[in-house]
Tab-separated table of C-alpha atoms in Angstrom:
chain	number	residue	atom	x	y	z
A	1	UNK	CA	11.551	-136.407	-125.616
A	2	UNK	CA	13.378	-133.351	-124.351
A	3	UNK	CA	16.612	-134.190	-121.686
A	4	UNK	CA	14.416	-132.357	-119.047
A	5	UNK	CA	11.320	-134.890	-119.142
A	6	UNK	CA	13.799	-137.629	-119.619
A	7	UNK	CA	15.393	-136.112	-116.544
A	8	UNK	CA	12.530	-135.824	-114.111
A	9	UNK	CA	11.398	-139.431	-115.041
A	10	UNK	CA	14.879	-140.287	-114.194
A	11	UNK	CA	14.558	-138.631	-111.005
A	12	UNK	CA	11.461	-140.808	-110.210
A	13	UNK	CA	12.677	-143.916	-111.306
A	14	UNK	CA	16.110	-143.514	-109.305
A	15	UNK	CA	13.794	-142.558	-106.327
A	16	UNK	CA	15.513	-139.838	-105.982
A	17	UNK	CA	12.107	-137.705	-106.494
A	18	UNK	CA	9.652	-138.785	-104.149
A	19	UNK	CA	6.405	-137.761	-102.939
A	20	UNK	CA	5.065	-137.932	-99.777
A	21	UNK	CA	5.476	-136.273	-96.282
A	22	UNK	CA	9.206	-134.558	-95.136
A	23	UNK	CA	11.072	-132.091	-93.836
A	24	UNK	CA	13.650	-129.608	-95.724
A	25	UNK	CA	16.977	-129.268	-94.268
A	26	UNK	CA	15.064	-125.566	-93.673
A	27	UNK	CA	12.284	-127.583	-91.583
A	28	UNK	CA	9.465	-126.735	-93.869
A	29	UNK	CA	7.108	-129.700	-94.422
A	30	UNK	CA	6.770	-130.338	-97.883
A	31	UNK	CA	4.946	-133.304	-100.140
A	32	UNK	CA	7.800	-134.290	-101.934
A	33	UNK	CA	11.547	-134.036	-102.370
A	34	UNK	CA	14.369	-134.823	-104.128
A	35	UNK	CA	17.476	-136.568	-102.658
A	36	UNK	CA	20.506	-137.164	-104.709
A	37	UNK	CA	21.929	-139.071	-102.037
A	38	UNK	CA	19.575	-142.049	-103.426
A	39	UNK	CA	21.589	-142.427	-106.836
A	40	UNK	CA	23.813	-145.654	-105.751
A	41	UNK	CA	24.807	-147.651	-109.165
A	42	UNK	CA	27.850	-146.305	-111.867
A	43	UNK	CA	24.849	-146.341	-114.550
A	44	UNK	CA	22.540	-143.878	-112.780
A	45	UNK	CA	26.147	-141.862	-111.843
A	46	UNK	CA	27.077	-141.852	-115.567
A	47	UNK	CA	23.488	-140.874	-117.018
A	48	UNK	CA	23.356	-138.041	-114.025
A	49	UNK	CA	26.869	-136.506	-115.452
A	50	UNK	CA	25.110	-135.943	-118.893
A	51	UNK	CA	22.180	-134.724	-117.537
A	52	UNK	CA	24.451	-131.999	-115.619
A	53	UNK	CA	26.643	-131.621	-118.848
A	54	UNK	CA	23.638	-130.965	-121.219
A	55	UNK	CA	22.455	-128.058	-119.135
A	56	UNK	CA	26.059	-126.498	-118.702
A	57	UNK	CA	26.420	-126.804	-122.255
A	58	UNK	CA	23.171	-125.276	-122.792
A	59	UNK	CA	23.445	-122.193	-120.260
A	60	UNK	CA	26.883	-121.402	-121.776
A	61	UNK	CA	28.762	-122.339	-118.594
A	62	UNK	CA	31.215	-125.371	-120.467
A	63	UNK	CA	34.657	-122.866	-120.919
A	64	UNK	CA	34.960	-122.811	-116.985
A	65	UNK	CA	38.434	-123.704	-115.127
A	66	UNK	CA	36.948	-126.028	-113.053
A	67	UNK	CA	33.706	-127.922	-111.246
A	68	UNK	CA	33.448	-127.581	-107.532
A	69	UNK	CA	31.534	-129.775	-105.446
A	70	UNK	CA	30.154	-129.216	-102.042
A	71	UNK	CA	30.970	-131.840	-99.573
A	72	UNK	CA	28.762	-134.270	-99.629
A	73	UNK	CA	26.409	-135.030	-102.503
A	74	UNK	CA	28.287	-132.444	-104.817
A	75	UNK	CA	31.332	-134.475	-104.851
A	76	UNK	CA	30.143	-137.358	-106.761
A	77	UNK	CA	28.279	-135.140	-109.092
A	78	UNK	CA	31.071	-132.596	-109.564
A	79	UNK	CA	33.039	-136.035	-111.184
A	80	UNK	CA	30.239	-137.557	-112.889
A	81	UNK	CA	29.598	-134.258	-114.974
A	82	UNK	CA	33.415	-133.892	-115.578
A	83	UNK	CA	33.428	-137.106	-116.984
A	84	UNK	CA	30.266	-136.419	-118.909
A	85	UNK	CA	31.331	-132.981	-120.692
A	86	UNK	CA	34.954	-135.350	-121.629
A	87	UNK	CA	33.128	-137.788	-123.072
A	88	UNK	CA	29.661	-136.346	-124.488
A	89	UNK	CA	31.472	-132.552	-125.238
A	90	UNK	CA	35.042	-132.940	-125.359
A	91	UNK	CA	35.400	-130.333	-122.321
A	92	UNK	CA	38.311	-131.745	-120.473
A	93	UNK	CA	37.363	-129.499	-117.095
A	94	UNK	CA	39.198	-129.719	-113.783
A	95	UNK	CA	37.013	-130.423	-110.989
A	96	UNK	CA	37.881	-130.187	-106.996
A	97	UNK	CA	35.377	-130.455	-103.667
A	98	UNK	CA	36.075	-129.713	-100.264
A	99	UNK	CA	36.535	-131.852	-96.532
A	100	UNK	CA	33.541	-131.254	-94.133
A	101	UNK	CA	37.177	-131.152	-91.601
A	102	UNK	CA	40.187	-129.683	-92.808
A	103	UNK	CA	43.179	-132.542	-92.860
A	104	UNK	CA	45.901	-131.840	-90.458
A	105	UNK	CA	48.456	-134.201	-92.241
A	106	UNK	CA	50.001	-135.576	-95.539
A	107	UNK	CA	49.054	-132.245	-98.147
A	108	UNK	CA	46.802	-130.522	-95.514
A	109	UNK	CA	43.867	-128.232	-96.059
A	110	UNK	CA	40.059	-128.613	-96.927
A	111	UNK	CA	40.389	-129.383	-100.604
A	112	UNK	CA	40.181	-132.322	-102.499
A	113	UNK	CA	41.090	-132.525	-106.051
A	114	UNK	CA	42.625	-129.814	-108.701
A	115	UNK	CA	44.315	-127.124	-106.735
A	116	UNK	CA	42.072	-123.891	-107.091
A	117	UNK	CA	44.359	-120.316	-108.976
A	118	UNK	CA	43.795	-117.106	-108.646
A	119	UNK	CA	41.721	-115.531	-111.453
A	120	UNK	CA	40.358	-119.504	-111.860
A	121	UNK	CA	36.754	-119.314	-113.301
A	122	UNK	CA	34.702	-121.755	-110.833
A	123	UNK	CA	30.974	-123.049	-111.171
A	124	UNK	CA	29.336	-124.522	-108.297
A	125	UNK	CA	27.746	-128.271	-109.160
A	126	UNK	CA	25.083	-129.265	-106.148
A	127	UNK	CA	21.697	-130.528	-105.814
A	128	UNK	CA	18.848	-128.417	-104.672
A	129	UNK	CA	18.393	-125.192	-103.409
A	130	UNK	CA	15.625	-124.943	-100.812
A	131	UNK	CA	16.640	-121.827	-98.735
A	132	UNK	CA	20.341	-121.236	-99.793
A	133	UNK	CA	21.542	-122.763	-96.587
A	134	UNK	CA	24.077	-125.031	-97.907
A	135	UNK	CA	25.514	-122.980	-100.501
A	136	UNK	CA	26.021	-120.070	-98.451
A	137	UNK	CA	28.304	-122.030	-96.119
A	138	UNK	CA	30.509	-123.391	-99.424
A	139	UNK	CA	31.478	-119.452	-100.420
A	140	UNK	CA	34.000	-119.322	-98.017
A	141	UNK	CA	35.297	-121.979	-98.553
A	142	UNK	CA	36.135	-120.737	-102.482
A	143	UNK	CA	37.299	-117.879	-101.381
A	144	UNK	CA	39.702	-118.925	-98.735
A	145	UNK	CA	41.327	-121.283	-101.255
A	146	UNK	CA	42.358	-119.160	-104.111
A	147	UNK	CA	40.718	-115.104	-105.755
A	148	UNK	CA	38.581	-117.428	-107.884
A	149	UNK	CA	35.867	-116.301	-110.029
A	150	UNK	CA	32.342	-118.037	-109.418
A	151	UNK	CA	30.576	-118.029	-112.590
A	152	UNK	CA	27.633	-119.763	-111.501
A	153	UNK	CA	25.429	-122.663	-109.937
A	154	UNK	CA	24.156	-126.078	-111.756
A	155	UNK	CA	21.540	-127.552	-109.730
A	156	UNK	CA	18.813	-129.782	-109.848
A	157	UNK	CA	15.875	-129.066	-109.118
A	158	UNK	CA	14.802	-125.527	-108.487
A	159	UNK	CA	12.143	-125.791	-105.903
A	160	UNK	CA	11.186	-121.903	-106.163
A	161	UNK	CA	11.315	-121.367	-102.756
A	162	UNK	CA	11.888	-117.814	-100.458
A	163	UNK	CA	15.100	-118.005	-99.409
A	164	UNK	CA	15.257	-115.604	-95.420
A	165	UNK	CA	13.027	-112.974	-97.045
A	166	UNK	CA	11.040	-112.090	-99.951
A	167	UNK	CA	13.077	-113.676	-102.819
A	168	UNK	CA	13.414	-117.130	-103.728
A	169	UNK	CA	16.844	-118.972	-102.842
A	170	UNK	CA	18.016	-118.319	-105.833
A	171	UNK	CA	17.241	-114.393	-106.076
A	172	UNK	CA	18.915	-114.423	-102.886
A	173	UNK	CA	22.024	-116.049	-103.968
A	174	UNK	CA	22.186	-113.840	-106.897
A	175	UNK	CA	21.978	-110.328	-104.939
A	176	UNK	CA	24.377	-111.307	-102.416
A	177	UNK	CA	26.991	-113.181	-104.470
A	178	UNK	CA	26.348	-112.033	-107.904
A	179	UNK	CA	25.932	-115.306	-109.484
A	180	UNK	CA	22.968	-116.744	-111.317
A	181	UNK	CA	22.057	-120.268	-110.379
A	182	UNK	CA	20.726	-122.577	-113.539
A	183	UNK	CA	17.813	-125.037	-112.618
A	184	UNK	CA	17.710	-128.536	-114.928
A	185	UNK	CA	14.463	-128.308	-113.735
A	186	UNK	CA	11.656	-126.265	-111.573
A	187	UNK	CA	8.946	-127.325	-109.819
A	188	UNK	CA	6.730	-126.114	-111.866
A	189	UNK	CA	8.321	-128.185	-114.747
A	190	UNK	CA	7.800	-131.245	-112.697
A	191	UNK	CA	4.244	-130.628	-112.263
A	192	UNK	CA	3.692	-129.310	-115.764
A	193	UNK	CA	5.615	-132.568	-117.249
A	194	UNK	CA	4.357	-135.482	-115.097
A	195	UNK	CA	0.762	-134.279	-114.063
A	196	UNK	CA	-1.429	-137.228	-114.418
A	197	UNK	CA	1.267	-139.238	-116.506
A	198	UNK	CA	2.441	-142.548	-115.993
A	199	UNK	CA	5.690	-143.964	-115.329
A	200	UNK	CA	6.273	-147.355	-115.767
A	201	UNK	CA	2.601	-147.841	-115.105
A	202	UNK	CA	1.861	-145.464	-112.174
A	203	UNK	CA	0.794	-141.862	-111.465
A	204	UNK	CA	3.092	-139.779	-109.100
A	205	UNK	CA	1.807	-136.645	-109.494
A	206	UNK	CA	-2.346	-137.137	-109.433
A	207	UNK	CA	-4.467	-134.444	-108.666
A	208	UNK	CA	-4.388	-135.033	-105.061
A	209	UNK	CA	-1.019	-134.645	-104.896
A	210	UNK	CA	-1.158	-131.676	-107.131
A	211	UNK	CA	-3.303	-130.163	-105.053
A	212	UNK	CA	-0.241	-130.398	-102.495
A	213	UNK	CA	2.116	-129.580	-103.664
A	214	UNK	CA	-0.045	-126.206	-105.335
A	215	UNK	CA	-0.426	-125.443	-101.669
A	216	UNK	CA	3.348	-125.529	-101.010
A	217	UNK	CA	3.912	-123.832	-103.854
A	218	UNK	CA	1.490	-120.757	-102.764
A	219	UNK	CA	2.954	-120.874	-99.161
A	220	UNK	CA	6.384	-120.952	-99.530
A	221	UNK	CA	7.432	-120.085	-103.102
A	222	UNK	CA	7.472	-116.493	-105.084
A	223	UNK	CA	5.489	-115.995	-108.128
């Protein structure tokens, strides 16, 4: 079994992946979603890191400086995959993630963690991308604390959405910042992988629901 079908059934038996009726933080309505915020035990923390470390070790991306992670479901990842590549790769990688408020006392500032150098080469650890919203808002953020080097973005789940135009997210985030962001897995991987297959004894994904989420997929994403 390939670590990206192990990782979507991992999704759905966290309950992380879900299917159903919401709302993106962009206020599309959409038939399912995935919320990291549902991982809640140090087993489905440590198993999370490795999934996060196999796919930076697999894109290239494990000679970085350090692991950043967006305030607030990037912090917990950003450590879970540092501890992964240490103990699965032998990548001993800084990692630092950033206040919602800056602190006005003791050391100060908005960052948490290993203290960001200029020249430092950076990658981004978060969840999902649905219009670019979130990550947009981190950029400064980098930027203000040291002339750091973003080599990239680990996320997910890439949902294939547009971003505020014609491009997905992700296209998007690549013109305007000039870094590529690497998927665990699409959407379309999702569907491909769990279409009609049981887990643990149920369906998920049945044709209904792939007849959904097909729908969302030709309204909202690019081909």
């Amino acid at each position: 079994m390939s670590y990206k079908k192990e990782f979507i059934e991992f999704m759905v038996r966290s309950g992380v992946l879900t299917f159903g009726d919401f709302t993106t933080k962009s206020g599309r309505k959409t038939p399912y979603f995935v919320n990291t915020g549902n991982y809640k035990t140090g087993a489905q923390a440590a198993r999370l890191g490795e999934f996060y470390a196999k796919s930076i070790m697999e894109n290239g991306k494990g000679d970085v400086d350090a692991l950043f992670g967006p305030a607030y479901k990037g912090i917990p990842l950003s450590v879970a995959t540092a501890i992964a590549l240490s103990n699965e790769f032998d990548k001993d990688l800084n990692y630092c993630f950033n206040r919602k408020e800056e602190k006005d006392h003791g050391e100060g500032g908005s960052m948490v963690g290993y203290k960001l150098q200029d020249g430092d080469k950076v990658l981004i650890v978060e969840d999902v991308i649905t219009a670019g919203t979130a990550v947009r808002e981190v950029f400064p953020t980098l930027k203000g604390a040291a002339d750091v080097q973003i080599e990239g973005l680990i996320i997910s789940v890439d949902r294939m959405e547009r971003g505020q135009g014609d491009k997905t997210a992700i296209q998007e985030i690549e013109t305007e910042f000039g870094i590529k962001t690497y998927p665990i897995v699409t959407v379309r991987e999702i569907i491909d992988t769990i279409h009609n297959v049981e887990i643990d004894g149920k369906v998920y994904i049945d044709d209904a629901m792939k007849a959904r989420m097909e729908a969302y997929l030709a309204e909202y994403c690019v081909k």
